[in-house]
Coordinates of C-alpha atoms in Angstrom, one line a residue:
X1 CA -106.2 179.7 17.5
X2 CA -104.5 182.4 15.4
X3 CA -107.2 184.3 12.8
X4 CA -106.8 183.5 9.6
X5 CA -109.4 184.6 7.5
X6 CA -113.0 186.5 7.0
X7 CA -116.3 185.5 5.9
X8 CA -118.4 187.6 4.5
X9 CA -122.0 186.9 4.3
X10 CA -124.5 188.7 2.1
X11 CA -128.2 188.0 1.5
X12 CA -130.1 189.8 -1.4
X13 CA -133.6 190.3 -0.9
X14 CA -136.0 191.1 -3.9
X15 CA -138.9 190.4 -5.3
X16 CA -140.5 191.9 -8.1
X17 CA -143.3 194.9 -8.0
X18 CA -146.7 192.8 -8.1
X19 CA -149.6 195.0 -6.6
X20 CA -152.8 193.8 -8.2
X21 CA -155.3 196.0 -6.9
X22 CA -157.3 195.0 -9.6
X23 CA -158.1 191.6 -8.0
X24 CA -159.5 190.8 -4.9
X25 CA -156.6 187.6 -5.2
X26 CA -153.4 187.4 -7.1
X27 CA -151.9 184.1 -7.7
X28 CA -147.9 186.3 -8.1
X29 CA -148.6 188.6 -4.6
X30 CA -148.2 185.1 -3.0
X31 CA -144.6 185.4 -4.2
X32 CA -144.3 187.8 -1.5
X33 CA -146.4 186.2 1.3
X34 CA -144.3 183.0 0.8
X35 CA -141.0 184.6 1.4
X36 CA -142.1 187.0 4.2
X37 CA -143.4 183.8 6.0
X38 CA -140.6 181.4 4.9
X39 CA -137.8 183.5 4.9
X40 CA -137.8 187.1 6.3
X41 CA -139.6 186.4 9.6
X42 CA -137.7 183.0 10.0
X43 CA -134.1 185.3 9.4
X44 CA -135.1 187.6 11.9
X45 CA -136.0 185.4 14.2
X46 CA -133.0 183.4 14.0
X47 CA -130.9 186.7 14.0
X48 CA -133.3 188.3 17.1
X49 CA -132.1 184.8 18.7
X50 CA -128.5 185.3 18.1
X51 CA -129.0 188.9 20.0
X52 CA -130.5 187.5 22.9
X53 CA -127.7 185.1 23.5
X54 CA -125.4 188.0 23.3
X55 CA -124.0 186.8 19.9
X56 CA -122.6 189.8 17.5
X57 CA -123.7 188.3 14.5
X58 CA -122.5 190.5 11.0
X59 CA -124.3 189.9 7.9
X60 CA -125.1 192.1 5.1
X61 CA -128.2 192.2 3.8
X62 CA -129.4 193.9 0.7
X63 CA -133.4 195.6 0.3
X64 CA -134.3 195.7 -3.2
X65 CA -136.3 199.4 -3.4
X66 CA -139.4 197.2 -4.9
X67 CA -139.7 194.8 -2.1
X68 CA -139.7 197.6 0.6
X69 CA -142.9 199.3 -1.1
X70 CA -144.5 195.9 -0.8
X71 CA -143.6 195.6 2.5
X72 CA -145.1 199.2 3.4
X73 CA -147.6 198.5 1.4
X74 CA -151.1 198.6 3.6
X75 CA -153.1 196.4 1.1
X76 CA -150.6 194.4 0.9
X77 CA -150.1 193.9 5.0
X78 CA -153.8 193.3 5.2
X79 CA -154.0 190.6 2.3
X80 CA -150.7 189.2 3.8
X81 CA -152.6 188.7 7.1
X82 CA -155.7 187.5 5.1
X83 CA -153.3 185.1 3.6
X84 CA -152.3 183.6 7.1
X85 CA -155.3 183.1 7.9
X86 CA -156.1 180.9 4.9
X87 CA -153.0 179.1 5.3
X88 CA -153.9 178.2 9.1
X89 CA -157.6 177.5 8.2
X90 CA -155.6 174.8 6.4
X91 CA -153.5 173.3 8.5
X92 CA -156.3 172.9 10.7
X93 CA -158.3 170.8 7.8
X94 CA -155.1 168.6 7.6
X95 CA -155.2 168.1 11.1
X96 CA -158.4 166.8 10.9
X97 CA -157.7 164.6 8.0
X98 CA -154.8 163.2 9.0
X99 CA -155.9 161.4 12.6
X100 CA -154.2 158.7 13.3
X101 CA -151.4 158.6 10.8
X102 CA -147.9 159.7 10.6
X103 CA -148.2 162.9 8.8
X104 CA -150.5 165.0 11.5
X105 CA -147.6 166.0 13.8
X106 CA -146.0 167.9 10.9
X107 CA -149.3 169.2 10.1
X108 CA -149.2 170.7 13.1
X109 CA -146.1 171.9 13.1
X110 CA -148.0 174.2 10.3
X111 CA -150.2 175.1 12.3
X112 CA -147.8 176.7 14.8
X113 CA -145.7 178.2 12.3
X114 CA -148.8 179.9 11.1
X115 CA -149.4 181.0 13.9
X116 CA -146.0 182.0 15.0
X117 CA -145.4 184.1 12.0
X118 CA -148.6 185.9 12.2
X119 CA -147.9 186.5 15.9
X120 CA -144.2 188.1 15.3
X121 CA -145.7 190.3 12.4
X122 CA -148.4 191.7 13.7
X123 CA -147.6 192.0 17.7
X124 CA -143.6 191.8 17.4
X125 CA -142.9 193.9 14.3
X126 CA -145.7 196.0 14.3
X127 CA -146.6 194.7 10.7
X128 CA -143.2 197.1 9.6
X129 CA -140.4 194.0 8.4
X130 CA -138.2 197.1 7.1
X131 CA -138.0 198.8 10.9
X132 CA -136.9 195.7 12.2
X133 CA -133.9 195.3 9.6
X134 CA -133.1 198.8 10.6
X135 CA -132.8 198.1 14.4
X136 CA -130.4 195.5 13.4
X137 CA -128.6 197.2 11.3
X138 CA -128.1 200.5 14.5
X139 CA -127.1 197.6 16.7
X140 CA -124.4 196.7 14.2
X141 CA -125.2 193.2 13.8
X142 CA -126.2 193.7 10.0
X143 CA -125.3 195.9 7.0
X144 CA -127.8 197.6 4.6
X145 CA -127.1 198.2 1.4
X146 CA -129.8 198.3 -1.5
X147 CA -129.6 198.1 -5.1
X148 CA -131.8 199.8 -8.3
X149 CA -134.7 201.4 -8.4
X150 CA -136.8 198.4 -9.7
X151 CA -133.3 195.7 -10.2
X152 CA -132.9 196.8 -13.6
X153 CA -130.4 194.5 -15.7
X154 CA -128.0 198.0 -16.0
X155 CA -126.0 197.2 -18.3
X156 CA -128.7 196.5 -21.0
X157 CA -130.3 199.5 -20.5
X158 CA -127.4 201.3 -22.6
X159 CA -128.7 205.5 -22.3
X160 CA -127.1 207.2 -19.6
X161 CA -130.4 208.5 -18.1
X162 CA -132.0 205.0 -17.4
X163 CA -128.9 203.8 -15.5
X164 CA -128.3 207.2 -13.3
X165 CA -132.1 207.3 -12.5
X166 CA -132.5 203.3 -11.7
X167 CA -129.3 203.7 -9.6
X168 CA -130.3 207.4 -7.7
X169 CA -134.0 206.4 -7.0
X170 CA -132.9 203.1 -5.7
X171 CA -130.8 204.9 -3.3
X172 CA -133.3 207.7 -2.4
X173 CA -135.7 205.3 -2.0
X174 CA -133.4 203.4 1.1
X175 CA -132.7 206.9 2.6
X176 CA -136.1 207.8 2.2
X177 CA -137.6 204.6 4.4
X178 CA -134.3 204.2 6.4
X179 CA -132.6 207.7 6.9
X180 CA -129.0 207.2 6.4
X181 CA -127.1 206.4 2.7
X182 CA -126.3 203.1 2.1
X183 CA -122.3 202.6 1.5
X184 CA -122.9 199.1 -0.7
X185 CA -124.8 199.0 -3.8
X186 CA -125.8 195.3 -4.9
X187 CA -125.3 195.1 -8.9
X188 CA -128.8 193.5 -9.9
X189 CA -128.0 190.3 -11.0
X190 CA -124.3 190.9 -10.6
X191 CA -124.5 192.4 -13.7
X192 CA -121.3 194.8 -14.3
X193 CA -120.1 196.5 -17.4
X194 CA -117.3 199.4 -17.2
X195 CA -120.0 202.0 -18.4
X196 CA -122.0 201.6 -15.5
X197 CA -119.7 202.3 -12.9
X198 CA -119.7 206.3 -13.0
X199 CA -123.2 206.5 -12.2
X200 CA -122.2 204.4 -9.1
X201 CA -119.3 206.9 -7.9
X202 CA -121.6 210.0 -8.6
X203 CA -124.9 208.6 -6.7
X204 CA -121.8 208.2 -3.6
X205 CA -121.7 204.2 -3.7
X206 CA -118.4 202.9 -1.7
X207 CA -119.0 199.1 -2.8
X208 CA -120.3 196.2 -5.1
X209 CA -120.8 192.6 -5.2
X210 CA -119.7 190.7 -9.0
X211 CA -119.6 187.5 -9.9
X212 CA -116.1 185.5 -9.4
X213 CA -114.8 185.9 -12.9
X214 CA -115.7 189.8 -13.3
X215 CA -112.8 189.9 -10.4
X216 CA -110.5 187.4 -11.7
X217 CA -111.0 188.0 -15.3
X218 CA -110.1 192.0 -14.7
X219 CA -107.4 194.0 -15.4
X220 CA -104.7 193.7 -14.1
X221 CA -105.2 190.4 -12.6
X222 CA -105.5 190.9 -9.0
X223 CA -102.6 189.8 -6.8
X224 CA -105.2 188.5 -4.1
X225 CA -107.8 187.1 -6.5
X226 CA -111.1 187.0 -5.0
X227 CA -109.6 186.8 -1.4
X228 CA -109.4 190.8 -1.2
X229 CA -111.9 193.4 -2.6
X230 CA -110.3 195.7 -5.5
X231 CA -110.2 199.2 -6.1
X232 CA -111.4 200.5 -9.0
X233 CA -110.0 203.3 -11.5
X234 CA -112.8 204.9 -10.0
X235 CA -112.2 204.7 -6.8
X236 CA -114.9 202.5 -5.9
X237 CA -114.5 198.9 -3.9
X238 CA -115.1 195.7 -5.3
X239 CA -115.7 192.3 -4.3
X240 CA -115.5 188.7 -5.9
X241 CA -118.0 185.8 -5.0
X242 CA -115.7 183.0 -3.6
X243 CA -116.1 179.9 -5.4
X244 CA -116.3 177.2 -3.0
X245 CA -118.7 179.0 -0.6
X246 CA -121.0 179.4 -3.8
X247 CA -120.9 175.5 -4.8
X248 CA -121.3 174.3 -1.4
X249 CA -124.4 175.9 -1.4
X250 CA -126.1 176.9 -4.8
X251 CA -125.0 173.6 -6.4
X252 CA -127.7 171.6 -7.5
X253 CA -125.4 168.1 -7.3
X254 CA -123.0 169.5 -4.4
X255 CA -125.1 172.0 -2.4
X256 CA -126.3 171.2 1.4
X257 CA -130.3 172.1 0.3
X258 CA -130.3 168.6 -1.8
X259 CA -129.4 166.5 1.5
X260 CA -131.3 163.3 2.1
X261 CA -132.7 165.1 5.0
X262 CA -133.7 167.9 4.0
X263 CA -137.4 169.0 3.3
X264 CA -138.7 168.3 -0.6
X265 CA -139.6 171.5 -1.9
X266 CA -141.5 170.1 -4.8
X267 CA -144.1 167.7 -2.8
X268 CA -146.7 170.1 -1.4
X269 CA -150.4 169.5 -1.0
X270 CA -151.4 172.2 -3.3
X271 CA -150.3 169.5 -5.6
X272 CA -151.5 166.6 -4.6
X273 CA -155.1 166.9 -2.8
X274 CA -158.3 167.8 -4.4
X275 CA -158.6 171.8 -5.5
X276 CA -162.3 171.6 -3.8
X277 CA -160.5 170.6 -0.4
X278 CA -157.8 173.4 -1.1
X279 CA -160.4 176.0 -1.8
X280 CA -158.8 179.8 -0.8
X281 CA -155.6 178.3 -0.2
X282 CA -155.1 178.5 -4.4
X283 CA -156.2 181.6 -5.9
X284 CA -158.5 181.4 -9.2
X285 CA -158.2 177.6 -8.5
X286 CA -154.9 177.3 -10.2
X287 CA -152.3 174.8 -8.4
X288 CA -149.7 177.1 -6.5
X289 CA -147.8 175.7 -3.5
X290 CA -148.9 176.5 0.1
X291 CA -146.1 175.4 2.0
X292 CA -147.5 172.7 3.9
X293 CA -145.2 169.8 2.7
X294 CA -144.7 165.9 4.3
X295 CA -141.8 164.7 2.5
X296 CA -138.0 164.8 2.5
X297 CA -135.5 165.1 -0.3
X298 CA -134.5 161.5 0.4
X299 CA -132.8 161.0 -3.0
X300 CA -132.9 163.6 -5.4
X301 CA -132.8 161.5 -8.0
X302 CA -135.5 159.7 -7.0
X303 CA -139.1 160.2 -6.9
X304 CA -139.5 158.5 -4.1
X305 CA -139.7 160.6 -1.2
X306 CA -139.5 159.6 3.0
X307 CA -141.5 161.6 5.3
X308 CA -139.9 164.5 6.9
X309 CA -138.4 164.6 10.0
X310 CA -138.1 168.0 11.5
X311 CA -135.4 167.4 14.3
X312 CA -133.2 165.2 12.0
X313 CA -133.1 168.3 9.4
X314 CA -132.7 170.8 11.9
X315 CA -129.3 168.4 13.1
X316 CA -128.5 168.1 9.6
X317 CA -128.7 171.7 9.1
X318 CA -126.1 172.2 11.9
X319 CA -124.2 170.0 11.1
X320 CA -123.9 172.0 7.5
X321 CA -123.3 174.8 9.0
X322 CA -120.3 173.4 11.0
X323 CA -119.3 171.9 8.0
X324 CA -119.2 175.0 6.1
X325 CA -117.0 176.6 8.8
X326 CA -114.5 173.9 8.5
X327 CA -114.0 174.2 4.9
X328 CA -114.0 178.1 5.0
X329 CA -111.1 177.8 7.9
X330 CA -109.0 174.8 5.5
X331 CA -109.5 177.4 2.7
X332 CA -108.1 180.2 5.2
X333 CA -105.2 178.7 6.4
X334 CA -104.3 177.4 3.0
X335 CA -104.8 180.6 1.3
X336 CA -103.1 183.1 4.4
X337 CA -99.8 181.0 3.7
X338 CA -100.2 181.4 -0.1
X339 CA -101.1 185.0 0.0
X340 CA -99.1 186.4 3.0
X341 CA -102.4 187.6 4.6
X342 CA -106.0 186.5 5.8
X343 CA -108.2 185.8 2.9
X344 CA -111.7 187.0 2.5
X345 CA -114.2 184.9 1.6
X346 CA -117.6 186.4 -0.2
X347 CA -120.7 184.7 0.3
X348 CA -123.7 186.4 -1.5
X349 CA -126.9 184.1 -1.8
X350 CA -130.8 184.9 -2.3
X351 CA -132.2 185.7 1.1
X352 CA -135.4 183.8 -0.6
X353 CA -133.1 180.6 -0.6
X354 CA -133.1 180.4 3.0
X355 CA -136.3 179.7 4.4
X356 CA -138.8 179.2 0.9
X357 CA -136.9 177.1 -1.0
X358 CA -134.0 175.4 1.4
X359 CA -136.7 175.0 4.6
X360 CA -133.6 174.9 7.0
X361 CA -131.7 177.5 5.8
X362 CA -132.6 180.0 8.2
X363 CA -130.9 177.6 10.7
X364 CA -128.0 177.3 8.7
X365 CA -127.2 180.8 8.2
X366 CA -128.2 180.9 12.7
X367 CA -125.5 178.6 13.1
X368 CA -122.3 179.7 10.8
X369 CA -122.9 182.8 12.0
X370 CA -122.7 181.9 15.9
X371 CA -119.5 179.9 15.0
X372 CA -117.6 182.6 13.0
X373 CA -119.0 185.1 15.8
X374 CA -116.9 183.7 18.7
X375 CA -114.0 185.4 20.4
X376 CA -111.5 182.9 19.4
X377 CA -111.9 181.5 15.7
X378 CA -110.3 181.0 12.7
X379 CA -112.2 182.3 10.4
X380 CA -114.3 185.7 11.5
X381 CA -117.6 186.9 10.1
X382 CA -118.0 190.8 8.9
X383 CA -119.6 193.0 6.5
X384 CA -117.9 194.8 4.0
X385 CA -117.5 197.9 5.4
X386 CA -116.1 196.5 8.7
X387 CA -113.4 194.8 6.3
X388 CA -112.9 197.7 4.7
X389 CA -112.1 199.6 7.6
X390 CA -109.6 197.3 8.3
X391 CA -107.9 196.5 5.0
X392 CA -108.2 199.1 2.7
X393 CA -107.4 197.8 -0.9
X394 CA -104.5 197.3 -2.2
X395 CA -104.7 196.8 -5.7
X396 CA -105.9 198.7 -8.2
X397 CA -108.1 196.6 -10.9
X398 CA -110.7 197.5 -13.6
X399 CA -113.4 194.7 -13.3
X400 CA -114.7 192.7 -16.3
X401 CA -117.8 193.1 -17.8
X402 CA -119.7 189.9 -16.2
X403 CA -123.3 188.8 -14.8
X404 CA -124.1 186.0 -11.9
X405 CA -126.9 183.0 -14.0
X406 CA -125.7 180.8 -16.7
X407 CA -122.4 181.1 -18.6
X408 CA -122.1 184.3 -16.5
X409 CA -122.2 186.8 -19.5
X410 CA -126.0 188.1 -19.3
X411 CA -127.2 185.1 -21.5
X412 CA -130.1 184.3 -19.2
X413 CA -131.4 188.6 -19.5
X414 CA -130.8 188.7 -23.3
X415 CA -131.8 185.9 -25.1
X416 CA -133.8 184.5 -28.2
X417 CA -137.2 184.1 -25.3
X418 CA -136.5 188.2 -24.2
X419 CA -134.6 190.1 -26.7
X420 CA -137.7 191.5 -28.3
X421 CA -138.0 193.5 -24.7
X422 CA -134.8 195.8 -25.0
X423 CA -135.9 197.7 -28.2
X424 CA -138.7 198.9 -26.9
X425 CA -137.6 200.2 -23.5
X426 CA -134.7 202.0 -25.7
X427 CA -137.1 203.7 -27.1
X428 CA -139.3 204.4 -24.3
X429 CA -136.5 205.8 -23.0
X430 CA -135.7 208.0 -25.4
X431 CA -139.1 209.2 -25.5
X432 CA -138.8 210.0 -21.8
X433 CA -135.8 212.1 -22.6
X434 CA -137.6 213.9 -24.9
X435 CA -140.6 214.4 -22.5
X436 CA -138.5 215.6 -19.9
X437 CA -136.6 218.5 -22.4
X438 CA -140.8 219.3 -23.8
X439 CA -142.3 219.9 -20.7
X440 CA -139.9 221.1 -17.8
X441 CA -141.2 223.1 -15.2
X442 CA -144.9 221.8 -16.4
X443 CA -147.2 221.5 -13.4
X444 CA -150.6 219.6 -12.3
X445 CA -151.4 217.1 -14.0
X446 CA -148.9 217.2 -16.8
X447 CA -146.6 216.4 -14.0
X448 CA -148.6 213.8 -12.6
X449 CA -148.6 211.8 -15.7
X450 CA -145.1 212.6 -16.8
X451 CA -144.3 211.1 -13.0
X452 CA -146.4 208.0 -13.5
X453 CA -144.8 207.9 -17.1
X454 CA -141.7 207.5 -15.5
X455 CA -142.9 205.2 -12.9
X456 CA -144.3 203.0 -15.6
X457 CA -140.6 202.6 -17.2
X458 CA -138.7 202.2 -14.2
X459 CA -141.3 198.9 -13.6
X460 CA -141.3 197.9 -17.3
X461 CA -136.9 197.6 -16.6
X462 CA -137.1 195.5 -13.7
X463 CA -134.8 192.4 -14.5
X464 CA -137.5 189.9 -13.3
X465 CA -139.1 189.9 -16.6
X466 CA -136.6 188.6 -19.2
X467 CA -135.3 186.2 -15.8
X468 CA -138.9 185.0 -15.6
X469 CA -139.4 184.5 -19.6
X470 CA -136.0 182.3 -19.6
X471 CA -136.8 180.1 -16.7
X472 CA -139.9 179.4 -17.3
X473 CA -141.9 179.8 -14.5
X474 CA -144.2 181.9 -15.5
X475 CA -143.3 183.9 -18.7
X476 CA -146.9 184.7 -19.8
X477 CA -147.6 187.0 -16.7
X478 CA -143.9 188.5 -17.4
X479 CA -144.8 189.0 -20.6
X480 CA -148.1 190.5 -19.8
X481 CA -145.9 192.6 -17.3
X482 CA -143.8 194.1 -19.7
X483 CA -146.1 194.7 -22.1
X484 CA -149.0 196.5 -19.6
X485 CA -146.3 198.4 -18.2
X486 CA -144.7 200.2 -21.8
X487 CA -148.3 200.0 -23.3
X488 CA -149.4 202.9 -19.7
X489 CA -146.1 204.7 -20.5
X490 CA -146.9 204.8 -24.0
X491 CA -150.5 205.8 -23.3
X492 CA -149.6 208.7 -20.9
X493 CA -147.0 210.7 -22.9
X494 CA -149.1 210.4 -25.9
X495 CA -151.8 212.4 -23.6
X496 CA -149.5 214.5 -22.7
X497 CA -148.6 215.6 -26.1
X498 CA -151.8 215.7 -27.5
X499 CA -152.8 218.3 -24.4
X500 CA -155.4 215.3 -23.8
X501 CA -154.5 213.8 -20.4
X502 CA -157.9 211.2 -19.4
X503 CA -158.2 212.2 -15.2
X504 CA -159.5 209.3 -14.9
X505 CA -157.0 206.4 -16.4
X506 CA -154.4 208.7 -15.0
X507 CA -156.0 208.4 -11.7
X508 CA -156.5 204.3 -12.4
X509 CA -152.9 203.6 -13.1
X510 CA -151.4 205.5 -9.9
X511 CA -153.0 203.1 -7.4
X512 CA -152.3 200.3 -9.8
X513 CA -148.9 201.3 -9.9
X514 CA -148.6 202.9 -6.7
X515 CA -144.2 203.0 -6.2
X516 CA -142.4 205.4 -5.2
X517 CA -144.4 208.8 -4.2
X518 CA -141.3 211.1 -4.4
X519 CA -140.3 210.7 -8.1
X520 CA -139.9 213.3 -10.2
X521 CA -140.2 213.1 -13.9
X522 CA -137.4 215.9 -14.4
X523 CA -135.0 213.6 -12.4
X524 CA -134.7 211.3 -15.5
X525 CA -133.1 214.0 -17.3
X526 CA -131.6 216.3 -15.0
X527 CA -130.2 213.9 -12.5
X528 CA -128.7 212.1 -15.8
X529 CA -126.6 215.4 -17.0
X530 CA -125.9 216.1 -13.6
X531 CA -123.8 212.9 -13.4
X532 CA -121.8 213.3 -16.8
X533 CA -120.9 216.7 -15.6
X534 CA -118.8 215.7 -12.5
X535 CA -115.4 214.9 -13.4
X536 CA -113.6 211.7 -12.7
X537 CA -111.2 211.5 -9.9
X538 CA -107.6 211.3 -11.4

């Protein structure tokens, strides 16, 4: 078989900054502990499996800056750990309760997952999830990249000195836990606007991910389409989301997670068992899942769910996989004879998809990439700079401005739920600025509180917030977010105007906010003039 085509497979990992050490239990820190146990130790299992049988796998993988503090976090480890011991305590209770009927052996299929995960973090990985990406990524099996400082939506941010300082901390922050500079830089939510894009080619970023149309839709239109990254005015690389491998997947009527056999997110025990039985395993008593889950999708239009069946999914889940391969190699050969060359297809997803909320995607992902892996297939799997090295760009294209979510044109980030937000980081920022100008070169704990001033922004940016006031899910505690984190900034450079500064709330708010130790405060402005200064490449 003659190659014609590549695959590219990307996984973004983020989660948003939640640290309470205010509370001895945080119903949002379980955000984390459900994807570590669901998804990151599941993915690097599958890919540590992959190694063993001498498979060269090549994904790329993107480390959102917040969810690497978490990760290093050490109250964090220990609550995590805390957490799996909860979560065992309970599948041992459902072991118990369950004697005799059908549901037990997948309670103690819990049980051992428990216990497996717990075992690969703490005697495997050394409780350090972010070395072990980094071994894979020195064997060459997977690419790093990273992405902003706290995922900021950039191109609402609108000053200069916001974008250049989410976009440089973000990087100094990978180099900082994983000693090298990332080449690829993942656009938080896709989100691309022309301005943006000299702060990328001044912080040294080779590549970025958009959203299908802010290739197709750019000017001029590209020869290739989405089937070849573009080069930019720039001089930076840039890479389209292919359709079909997006819809086979995300699609809520199409996508492989809603298959009959497939493990129902939606029916866990958290919600359907008395909150007395559940005790620990749901913080503050409030109904939050737990991952222990009995039924299959069966229909998802129905409410009527079948009991799962592990070893049916996990076929199922192959079969996908296989499945996916064969349309990806029909799309190569189709689209090799159309072009005049071997297409590439981009596949960026949530790493969260695979694992917390599609059980079985861990497996999936396992088994495309042992297919494309192979000596002798159609379609290959590699990362982004491994294409690059081997096709450099041929056309020159200036992207359209463009966002990943609904309509695609940053509707879900700005919005009548969220707008209220954007005015007041303006002029937080602005008031940063200013700061910055006022007191450079201060010392002690001027600069403490101007550097936890800054911190304070960079949180109150994140692009979780408005996401999480749109959706839904939980837009009083985003709210609450947003608001705590402007309200410390606002707080701290008043102190430090008045000559004021209160030791002690200033002492309170860096462990409550405890992200990134090496910022500077007169990086917001510095850095920020810095950039505009270097010309652009003719």
């Amino acid at each position: 078989m003659a190659l014609s085509g590549y695959l590219c497979l990307i996984l973004h990992s983020h989660l948003p900054f939640v640290r309470h050490v205010e509370h001895a239990d945080s119903l949002e820190e379980r955000w984390l502990f459900q994807a570590i146990t669901e998804s990151y130790l599941p993915l690097l299992d599958c890919l540590g499996r992959l190694s063993r049988e001498g498979v060269r796998a090549s994904l790329t993988v993107s480390l959102s800056p917040p969810l690497l503090e978490m990760l290093d976090d050490d109250l964090l480890k220990k609550r995590y750990k805390r957490h799996l011991f909860i979560m065992h305590d309970l599948a041992c209770k459902e072991i118990a309760r369950l004697k005799g009927s059908r549901e037990r052996p997948l309670a103690e299929m819990y049980k051992k997952r428990f216990e497996r995960a717990y075992d690969m973090y703490t005697r495997e990985l050394s409780e350090d999830i972010p070395s072990a990406w980094k071994r894979l990524h020195e064997s060459g099996s997977v690419e790093l990249m990273t992405t902003s400082a706290t995922h900021a939506y950039l191109p609402l941010l609108i000053q200069d000195e916001s974008v250049t300082a989410q976009v440089k901390t973000g990087i100094r922050a990978f180099e900082r836990r994983f000693g090298f500079t990332p080449k690829g830089f993942w656009l938080p939510e896709c989100a691309y606007s022309p301005e943006i894009e000299p702060h990328l080619r001044d912080a040294g970023v080779r590549y970025f991910i958009l959203e299908t149309h802010g290739i197709l839709c750019g000017t001029p239109r590209p020869r290739y389409g989405f089937y070849a990254p573009v080069l930019t005015p720039l001089g930076l690389c840039a890479f389209g989301r292919d359709i079909d491998c997006g819809k086979q997947v995300w699609s809520a009527d199409e996508g492989y997670p809603g298959d009959g056999a497939y493990r129902e997110f939606h029916r866990d025990i958290a919600y359907e068992l008395p909150i007395d039985y559940l005790g620990k395993a749901i913080p503050g008593n409030i109904r939050t899942p737990t991952g222990i889950k009995y039924y299959r999708v069966t229909d998802r239009r129905s409410d009527h769910k079948e009991l799962y069946d592990p070893a049916a999914a996990s076929d199922r889940a192959k079969t996908h996989a296989w499945n996916f391969v064969f349309w990806r190699n029909k799309e190569a050969e189709y689209w090799s004879s159309v072009l005049g060359k071997p297409p590439l297809m981009t596949a960026p997803y949530d790493a969260e998809l695979f694992g917390h909320w599609w059980y079985e995607g861990p497996e999936w992902i396992e088994e495309v990439l042992r297919i494309t892996s192979g000596p002798d297939v159609i379609v290959r799997s590699v990362t982004p700079s491994e294409y690059l090295e081997e096709h450099p760009p041929e056309d020159i294209v200036s992207p359209a401005a463009s966002s990943w979510g609904y309509r695609g044109y940053s509707e879900v980030w700005l919005g009548h739920r969220n707008g209220w937000i954007y005015r007041h980081l303006h002029a937080c920022q602005e008031a940063m600025a200013e700061a910055c100008k006022t007191h450079r070169g201060a010392g002690g704990i001027v600069r403490r509180a101007l550097n936890q001033a800054f911190r304070e922004l960079l949180l109150a940016q994140a692009s979780d917030w408005p996401f999480i006031m749109t959706s839904g899910t939980a837009p009083d505690y985003a709210r609450k977010r947003v608001i705590g984190h402007i309200g410390r900034f606002q707080a701290l450079i008043a102190q430090v105007d008045s000559g004021e500064i209160d030791e002690t709330y200033l002492r309170e708010i860096e462990e409550r906010d405890k992200v990134f130790p090496f910022l500077d405060f007169e990086s917001f402005l510095g850095e920020a003039e810095e950039s505009r200064a270097v010309p652009s490449p003719r």
